[in-house]
Amino acid sequence: MRTLFSGEVNVAYGQLYVCSDDVHSLEASFAGQRAGLCGGTVRGHLFLLTGTHTGSVPITVELHGTEPPLDADVWEDVVEVSFRPVSDKTGLVEWDGGWYALPVSEAPYRVRYHCRGMDEAGGAARDAGEPVVDEYLLRLWPSPPAPDRVVKETSRTAAYWHEFARELPPGPTPEEQAEAERLAGEEEERTALRQERDEWGGRLPSDRLREVQGTLRRFQGCPRLVDLDAALVHAIDAAGPKEQRALARWAAHRACRTAGLSEIDWVARGLAELDRGEPYSQPLDDPRRLRDAAFSDPRIPRTHDGTPGLPQVAAFAALFDAAAPDPLKAALDALLAATVTHGTDWPHLFTEVRRTFPATAATPKAEGSDSQ
């Protein structure tokens, strides 16, 4: 036997729970049971009732290897239900969200809930440190599912809750619950697909786009490339690695020219190295050196406060992005950087992309578009 928890917990409205997900309603937890006090109808969830309405009650939770002795003589009310955790993070949960870990596995258990002093507590409030009125013991042991049962009934409180449970309409059968969960899962998947399709301009992205989407560059305050022209993004994806690499280099050249950097010797050298597929030389080989060069070279256009402006920052980003190992990421990031350098003239830039790279001029047909 292992004691998983022993101490005082806070209750409100006479409620305490054992679960690994959201707390479920009183009615759902007891629907279809003959026993009150411990609701086990909802899979992975136990709804425990106490005599104390608000405040602190002592409870012990034990895990046994086999069915333990009944000990009915020392407890006034005892009920049993079946329970199967749905996660390895099951806990004893207070009404206000307090949580105490219960290390149990995702296996079927029998639960025996022992209560005493419920009538004496009488729905009153009790603070920690005050004399104990009602107390509780929860025992679990491995066991296949079986109907709930009232093992011992003494108090008026228990009789009330037993009657309450028996008057509830039956809940869904396990098969009905499983079907409802399956349908809910399918609807959740459809909703996720709809959201993803909306995010990508009305069509689902390819696996390659999904791979790179979390690593694509963003510029603060600037829209994503897919928000500006989703059809172009999908066409670039479909164009293939060779076209993507060529587009990345083209975009870096356009960004540097638009930002007024192309004639600076070390930038021009970097563009030539990019075209040859060679590693960058100084200062483009190191972000720190590039930053120092960008701030110290008086030939770089600057804002009123003396720092390189957004077009210049974006152009340097395009240089780095165009050399990225992944050709699709290189093309999308470098083109976005070039877009930033063009400001509101970005539609003209996209027109040039389609004219320069005919493979991007037509939007590829979406696979399974009629069925999504």
Short mmCIF file of C-alpha atoms in Angstrom, two decimals:
data_model
loop_
_atom_site.label_atom_id
_atom_site.label_comp_id
_atom_site.label_asym_id
_atom_site.label_seq_id
_atom_site.Cartn_x
_atom_site.Cartn_y
_atom_site.Cartn_z
CA MET A 1 0.00 0.00 0.00
CA ARG A 2 1.18 3.53 -0.80
CA THR A 3 -0.25 6.73 0.61
CA LEU A 4 -0.55 9.09 -2.33
CA PHE A 5 -1.89 12.00 -0.31
CA SER A 6 -2.70 12.73 3.31
CA GLY A 7 -3.64 16.17 4.53
CA GLU A 8 -6.26 18.87 4.48
CA VAL A 9 -7.70 20.27 1.26
CA ASN A 10 -10.02 23.15 0.52
CA VAL A 11 -13.57 22.45 -0.62
CA ALA A 12 -16.35 24.71 -1.79
CA TYR A 13 -19.98 23.75 -2.22
CA GLY A 14 -18.94 20.44 -0.64
CA GLN A 15 -16.98 19.44 -3.76
CA LEU A 16 -13.58 17.86 -4.43
CA TYR A 17 -12.34 16.07 -7.56
CA VAL A 18 -9.86 13.54 -8.89
CA CYS A 19 -9.08 14.14 -12.55
CA SER A 20 -6.46 14.95 -15.17
CA ASP A 21 -8.53 17.27 -17.36
CA ASP A 22 -11.42 19.69 -16.89
CA VAL A 23 -13.82 19.34 -13.98
CA HIS A 24 -17.20 17.99 -15.08
CA SER A 25 -20.67 18.79 -13.79
CA LEU A 26 -22.32 17.14 -10.81
CA GLU A 27 -25.13 15.71 -12.93
CA ALA A 28 -22.82 14.26 -15.59
CA SER A 29 -20.61 12.67 -12.93
CA PHE A 30 -23.45 10.80 -11.19
CA ALA A 31 -25.77 10.07 -14.13
CA GLY A 32 -26.69 6.38 -14.23
CA GLN A 33 -25.28 5.58 -10.77
CA ARG A 34 -27.08 4.13 -7.75
CA ALA A 35 -24.47 5.49 -5.37
CA GLY A 36 -24.03 9.12 -4.46
CA LEU A 37 -21.00 10.71 -2.73
CA CYS A 38 -18.48 9.62 -5.41
CA GLY A 39 -19.41 10.20 -9.04
CA GLY A 40 -17.51 8.08 -11.55
CA THR A 41 -19.66 8.16 -14.68
CA VAL A 42 -17.36 10.50 -16.64
CA ARG A 43 -14.25 8.68 -17.85
CA GLY A 44 -11.09 9.79 -16.07
CA HIS A 45 -12.98 11.84 -13.47
CA LEU A 46 -14.17 11.40 -9.88
CA PHE A 47 -16.58 13.85 -8.25
CA LEU A 48 -16.27 13.67 -4.44
CA LEU A 49 -18.86 15.17 -2.08
CA THR A 50 -18.17 16.29 1.49
CA GLY A 51 -20.27 17.31 4.47
CA THR A 52 -18.36 20.57 4.93
CA HIS A 53 -19.67 23.20 2.53
CA THR A 54 -16.69 25.56 2.50
CA GLY A 55 -13.24 25.33 3.99
CA SER A 56 -10.81 22.61 4.95
CA VAL A 57 -11.36 18.86 5.27
CA PRO A 58 -8.86 16.05 5.92
CA ILE A 59 -8.56 13.31 3.28
CA THR A 60 -6.21 10.41 2.65
CA VAL A 61 -5.70 8.76 -0.73
CA GLU A 62 -4.20 5.26 -0.79
CA LEU A 63 -3.12 3.01 -3.65
CA HIS A 64 -3.34 -0.73 -2.99
CA GLY A 65 -2.05 -3.65 -5.04
CA THR A 66 -5.17 -5.70 -4.37
CA GLU A 67 -8.57 -5.08 -2.83
CA PRO A 68 -8.03 -3.81 0.73
CA PRO A 69 -10.04 -4.77 3.83
CA LEU A 70 -13.43 -3.12 4.03
CA ASP A 71 -13.01 -1.42 7.44
CA ALA A 72 -16.70 -0.57 7.36
CA ASP A 73 -16.95 -0.46 11.14
CA VAL A 74 -14.86 2.73 11.43
CA TRP A 75 -16.61 4.61 8.61
CA GLU A 76 -20.22 5.73 8.47
CA ASP A 77 -20.70 5.80 4.70
CA VAL A 78 -18.83 3.85 2.02
CA VAL A 79 -19.38 3.69 -1.75
CA GLU A 80 -17.51 2.10 -4.64
CA VAL A 81 -17.14 3.12 -8.29
CA SER A 82 -14.85 2.22 -11.15
CA PHE A 83 -12.23 4.68 -12.40
CA ARG A 84 -9.72 4.80 -15.23
CA PRO A 85 -7.35 7.80 -15.50
CA VAL A 86 -6.99 9.28 -18.98
CA SER A 87 -3.55 10.77 -18.35
CA ASP A 88 -0.42 10.12 -16.33
CA LYS A 89 -0.95 13.53 -14.72
CA THR A 90 -3.92 12.76 -12.49
CA GLY A 91 -4.41 14.82 -9.36
CA LEU A 92 -6.60 15.59 -6.38
CA VAL A 93 -8.20 18.88 -7.42
CA GLU A 94 -9.74 21.49 -5.14
CA TRP A 95 -12.79 23.49 -6.18
CA ASP A 96 -10.67 26.64 -6.67
CA GLY A 97 -8.10 24.81 -8.81
CA GLY A 98 -5.57 23.69 -6.21
CA TRP A 99 -3.91 20.49 -7.40
CA TYR A 100 -2.09 17.61 -5.68
CA ALA A 101 -0.43 14.99 -7.87
CA LEU A 102 -1.65 11.40 -7.59
CA PRO A 103 0.84 9.07 -9.32
CA VAL A 104 -1.51 6.50 -10.83
CA SER A 105 -1.26 4.83 -14.22
CA GLU A 106 -3.75 4.86 -17.08
CA ALA A 107 -5.28 1.55 -16.00
CA PRO A 108 -8.66 0.47 -14.61
CA TYR A 109 -9.12 0.88 -10.84
CA ARG A 110 -11.79 0.27 -8.28
CA VAL A 111 -12.33 3.20 -5.94
CA ARG A 112 -13.75 2.98 -2.44
CA TYR A 113 -14.75 6.29 -0.88
CA HIS A 114 -15.07 6.31 2.95
CA CYS A 115 -16.82 9.14 4.81
CA ARG A 116 -17.65 10.01 8.39
CA GLY A 117 -19.05 13.07 10.15
CA MET A 118 -21.04 14.31 7.15
CA ASP A 119 -24.19 15.01 9.14
CA GLU A 120 -22.23 16.71 11.91
CA ALA A 121 -20.52 18.96 9.36
CA GLY A 122 -24.01 19.90 8.21
CA GLY A 123 -22.94 21.98 5.22
CA ALA A 124 -21.10 24.46 7.44
CA ALA A 125 -17.72 26.14 6.99
CA ARG A 126 -14.48 25.09 8.68
CA ASP A 127 -11.03 26.67 8.67
CA ALA A 128 -7.81 24.69 8.87
CA GLY A 129 -6.76 24.20 12.48
CA GLU A 130 -10.29 24.07 13.84
CA PRO A 131 -11.55 20.76 15.31
CA VAL A 132 -12.12 18.12 12.64
CA VAL A 133 -15.77 17.32 11.99
CA ASP A 134 -15.89 15.25 8.81
CA GLU A 135 -13.04 13.28 7.22
CA TYR A 136 -12.51 11.06 4.21
CA LEU A 137 -10.48 8.16 2.84
CA LEU A 138 -10.15 7.25 -0.84
CA ARG A 139 -8.69 3.83 -1.68
CA LEU A 140 -7.78 2.65 -5.19
CA TRP A 141 -6.70 -0.76 -6.42
CA PRO A 142 -6.41 -2.40 -9.86
CA SER A 143 -9.70 -3.89 -10.92
CA PRO A 144 -11.75 -4.34 -14.09
CA PRO A 145 -14.82 -2.11 -14.49
CA ALA A 146 -17.86 -3.03 -12.40
CA PRO A 147 -21.14 -1.33 -11.44
CA ASP A 148 -21.05 1.26 -8.68
CA ARG A 149 -22.48 0.22 -5.31
CA VAL A 150 -23.38 1.52 -1.88
CA VAL A 151 -21.31 -0.48 0.59
CA LYS A 152 -22.57 1.21 3.75
CA GLU A 153 -25.12 3.96 4.35
CA THR A 154 -25.57 5.63 7.74
CA SER A 155 -25.90 9.39 7.43
CA ARG A 156 -28.82 11.45 6.22
CA THR A 157 -26.40 13.31 3.94
CA ALA A 158 -25.43 10.09 2.18
CA ALA A 159 -29.07 9.04 1.83
CA TYR A 160 -29.84 12.39 0.18
CA TRP A 161 -27.05 12.04 -2.37
CA HIS A 162 -27.87 8.42 -3.14
CA GLU A 163 -31.42 9.43 -3.93
CA PHE A 164 -30.15 12.36 -6.01
CA ALA A 165 -28.00 10.01 -8.13
CA ARG A 166 -30.79 7.48 -8.66
CA GLU A 167 -33.19 10.14 -9.92
CA LEU A 168 -30.80 11.35 -12.61
CA PRO A 169 -31.45 10.11 -16.16
CA PRO A 170 -28.83 7.63 -17.37
CA GLY A 171 -25.79 9.09 -19.05
CA PRO A 172 -24.41 7.93 -22.38
CA THR A 173 -23.19 4.37 -22.68
CA PRO A 174 -19.44 3.85 -23.17
CA GLU A 175 -20.13 3.18 -26.84
CA GLU A 176 -22.18 6.36 -27.19
CA GLN A 177 -19.53 8.35 -25.37
CA ALA A 178 -16.80 6.93 -27.60
CA GLU A 179 -18.81 7.80 -30.71
CA ALA A 180 -19.41 11.32 -29.43
CA GLU A 181 -15.69 11.73 -28.78
CA ARG A 182 -14.89 10.40 -32.26
CA LEU A 183 -17.28 12.87 -33.88
CA ALA A 184 -15.91 15.71 -31.76
CA GLY A 185 -12.38 14.76 -32.79
CA GLU A 186 -13.34 14.77 -36.46
CA GLU A 187 -14.98 18.17 -36.11
CA GLU A 188 -11.91 19.50 -34.31
CA GLU A 189 -9.74 18.23 -37.15
CA ARG A 190 -12.00 19.84 -39.76
CA THR A 191 -11.91 23.12 -37.85
CA ALA A 192 -8.12 23.00 -37.68
CA LEU A 193 -7.94 22.37 -41.43
CA ARG A 194 -10.30 25.27 -42.12
CA GLN A 195 -8.19 27.56 -39.96
CA GLU A 196 -4.99 26.42 -41.63
CA ARG A 197 -6.52 26.89 -45.08
CA ASP A 198 -7.61 30.42 -44.13
CA GLU A 199 -4.10 31.22 -42.90
CA TRP A 200 -2.65 30.14 -46.25
CA GLY A 201 -4.93 32.11 -48.49
CA GLY A 202 -7.77 29.63 -49.01
CA ARG A 203 -5.80 26.44 -49.66
CA LEU A 204 -3.86 24.01 -47.53
CA PRO A 205 -0.06 24.33 -47.55
CA SER A 206 2.22 21.58 -48.76
CA ASP A 207 4.26 19.54 -46.32
CA ARG A 208 7.31 21.63 -47.28
CA LEU A 209 5.53 24.86 -46.40
CA ARG A 210 4.46 23.34 -43.10
CA GLU A 211 8.10 22.41 -42.41
CA VAL A 212 9.42 25.95 -42.85
CA GLN A 213 6.50 28.04 -41.62
CA GLY A 214 7.68 28.15 -38.01
CA THR A 215 11.14 29.38 -39.04
CA LEU A 216 10.20 32.04 -41.58
CA ARG A 217 11.46 35.53 -40.87
CA ARG A 218 9.07 38.21 -39.63
CA PHE A 219 9.48 41.96 -39.59
CA GLN A 220 7.73 43.75 -36.74
CA GLY A 221 4.70 45.65 -37.97
CA CYS A 222 4.91 44.09 -41.45
CA PRO A 223 2.49 41.48 -42.83
CA ARG A 224 3.57 38.00 -43.77
CA LEU A 225 4.28 37.17 -47.39
CA VAL A 226 1.26 34.84 -47.48
CA ASP A 227 -0.96 37.69 -46.25
CA LEU A 228 0.18 39.86 -49.18
CA ASP A 229 0.03 37.28 -51.97
CA ALA A 230 -0.80 33.71 -50.98
CA ALA A 231 -0.93 32.54 -54.60
CA LEU A 232 2.68 33.63 -55.12
CA VAL A 233 3.81 31.78 -51.99
CA HIS A 234 2.23 28.53 -53.18
CA ALA A 235 3.69 29.03 -56.66
CA ILE A 236 7.19 29.55 -55.23
CA ASP A 237 6.76 26.37 -53.21
CA ALA A 238 5.77 24.43 -56.34
CA ALA A 239 8.56 25.91 -58.47
CA GLY A 240 11.21 23.61 -57.04
CA PRO A 241 14.65 24.09 -55.40
CA LYS A 242 16.48 25.43 -58.47
CA GLU A 243 13.99 28.22 -59.08
CA GLN A 244 13.74 28.94 -55.37
CA ARG A 245 17.49 29.41 -55.07
CA ALA A 246 17.56 31.67 -58.11
CA LEU A 247 14.66 33.70 -56.73
CA ALA A 248 16.40 34.08 -53.37
CA ARG A 249 19.49 35.54 -55.03
CA TRP A 250 17.39 37.81 -57.24
CA ALA A 251 15.47 39.08 -54.23
CA ALA A 252 18.71 39.85 -52.36
CA HIS A 253 19.95 41.90 -55.32
CA ARG A 254 16.67 43.77 -55.57
CA ALA A 255 16.59 44.47 -51.85
CA CYS A 256 20.14 45.84 -51.80
CA ARG A 257 19.57 47.97 -54.89
CA THR A 258 16.30 49.38 -53.56
CA ALA A 259 17.90 50.15 -50.18
CA GLY A 260 20.84 51.94 -51.83
CA LEU A 261 23.48 49.39 -50.84
CA SER A 262 24.46 47.70 -54.10
CA GLU A 263 27.30 50.10 -54.93
CA ILE A 264 29.01 49.75 -51.56
CA ASP A 265 32.09 47.63 -52.22
CA TRP A 266 31.69 45.06 -49.45
CA VAL A 267 27.97 44.65 -50.16
CA ALA A 268 28.65 44.22 -53.90
CA ARG A 269 31.32 41.65 -53.03
CA GLY A 270 28.81 39.77 -50.89
CA LEU A 271 26.25 39.73 -53.71
CA ALA A 272 28.86 38.29 -56.05
CA GLU A 273 29.75 35.63 -53.49
CA LEU A 274 26.06 34.80 -53.13
CA ASP A 275 25.74 34.37 -56.91
CA ARG A 276 28.73 32.01 -56.95
CA GLY A 277 27.46 30.03 -53.99
CA GLU A 278 30.52 30.93 -51.91
CA PRO A 279 30.67 31.74 -48.18
CA TYR A 280 30.51 35.43 -47.38
CA SER A 281 33.71 37.32 -46.65
CA GLN A 282 34.03 40.00 -43.97
CA PRO A 283 31.98 41.72 -42.68
CA LEU A 284 29.05 39.64 -43.95
CA ASP A 285 30.46 36.44 -42.45
CA ASP A 286 29.56 37.45 -38.90
CA PRO A 287 26.46 39.28 -37.55
CA ARG A 288 28.51 41.30 -35.08
CA ARG A 289 30.95 42.47 -37.76
CA LEU A 290 28.06 43.29 -40.08
CA ARG A 291 26.39 45.37 -37.39
CA ASP A 292 29.59 47.29 -36.75
CA ALA A 293 30.06 47.88 -40.47
CA ALA A 294 26.46 48.98 -40.94
CA PHE A 295 26.79 51.57 -38.19
CA SER A 296 30.26 52.81 -39.14
CA ASP A 297 30.10 53.00 -42.95
CA PRO A 298 28.91 56.54 -43.84
CA ARG A 299 27.77 55.36 -47.29
CA ILE A 300 24.81 53.47 -45.81
CA PRO A 301 21.60 55.55 -45.90
CA ARG A 302 20.42 56.47 -42.41
CA THR A 303 17.38 57.78 -40.62
CA HIS A 304 17.20 61.11 -38.81
CA ASP A 305 18.64 59.53 -35.64
CA GLY A 306 21.74 58.30 -37.46
CA THR A 307 20.90 54.59 -37.59
CA PRO A 308 20.30 52.44 -40.70
CA GLY A 309 16.64 52.57 -41.70
CA LEU A 310 14.20 49.71 -42.11
CA PRO A 311 14.93 49.28 -45.86
CA GLN A 312 18.65 48.93 -45.14
CA VAL A 313 18.06 46.50 -42.25
CA ALA A 314 15.76 44.45 -44.47
CA ALA A 315 18.32 44.42 -47.29
CA PHE A 316 21.01 43.00 -45.00
CA ALA A 317 18.45 40.41 -43.85
CA ALA A 318 17.82 39.50 -47.48
CA LEU A 319 21.53 38.89 -47.98
CA PHE A 320 21.67 36.48 -45.06
CA ASP A 321 18.36 34.82 -45.87
CA ALA A 322 19.22 34.21 -49.51
CA ALA A 323 22.19 32.06 -48.44
CA ALA A 324 20.12 29.82 -46.13
CA PRO A 325 20.61 26.06 -46.74
CA ASP A 326 16.90 25.43 -47.37
CA PRO A 327 16.07 26.89 -50.82
CA LEU A 328 12.36 27.34 -50.05
CA LYS A 329 13.05 29.19 -46.81
CA ALA A 330 15.76 31.22 -48.55
CA ALA A 331 13.37 32.29 -51.32
CA LEU A 332 10.45 33.19 -49.04
CA ASP A 333 12.57 35.04 -46.46
CA ALA A 334 14.65 36.94 -49.01
CA LEU A 335 11.53 37.94 -50.95
CA LEU A 336 9.83 39.16 -47.78
CA ALA A 337 12.91 41.25 -46.95
CA ALA A 338 12.88 42.68 -50.48
CA THR A 339 9.17 43.43 -50.02
CA VAL A 340 9.96 45.46 -46.91
CA THR A 341 12.55 47.51 -48.83
CA HIS A 342 9.90 48.37 -51.44
CA GLY A 343 7.32 49.59 -48.91
CA THR A 344 3.97 50.30 -50.54
CA ASP A 345 5.41 49.50 -53.96
CA TRP A 346 5.49 45.78 -53.18
CA PRO A 347 2.82 44.87 -55.82
CA HIS A 348 5.24 46.05 -58.52
CA LEU A 349 7.93 43.82 -57.03
CA PHE A 350 5.62 40.78 -57.16
CA THR A 351 4.78 41.54 -60.78
CA GLU A 352 8.49 41.48 -61.56
CA VAL A 353 8.89 38.17 -59.72
CA ARG A 354 6.25 36.55 -61.89
CA ARG A 355 7.72 38.02 -65.07
CA THR A 356 11.29 37.02 -64.18
CA PHE A 357 10.37 33.56 -62.94
CA PRO A 358 7.51 32.23 -65.11
CA ALA A 359 7.12 29.18 -62.87
CA THR A 360 5.65 31.49 -60.23
CA ALA A 361 3.15 33.11 -62.59
CA ALA A 362 0.46 30.43 -62.26
CA THR A 363 -1.00 29.19 -58.99
CA PRO A 364 -0.59 25.39 -58.78
CA LYS A 365 -3.74 23.33 -58.40
CA ALA A 366 -4.52 22.53 -54.78
CA GLU A 367 -4.49 18.79 -54.08
CA GLY A 368 -7.82 17.55 -52.71
CA SER A 369 -9.26 21.06 -52.79
CA ASP A 370 -12.75 19.77 -53.54
CA SER A 371 -12.78 17.48 -50.51
CA GLN A 372 -11.28 19.74 -47.87
#
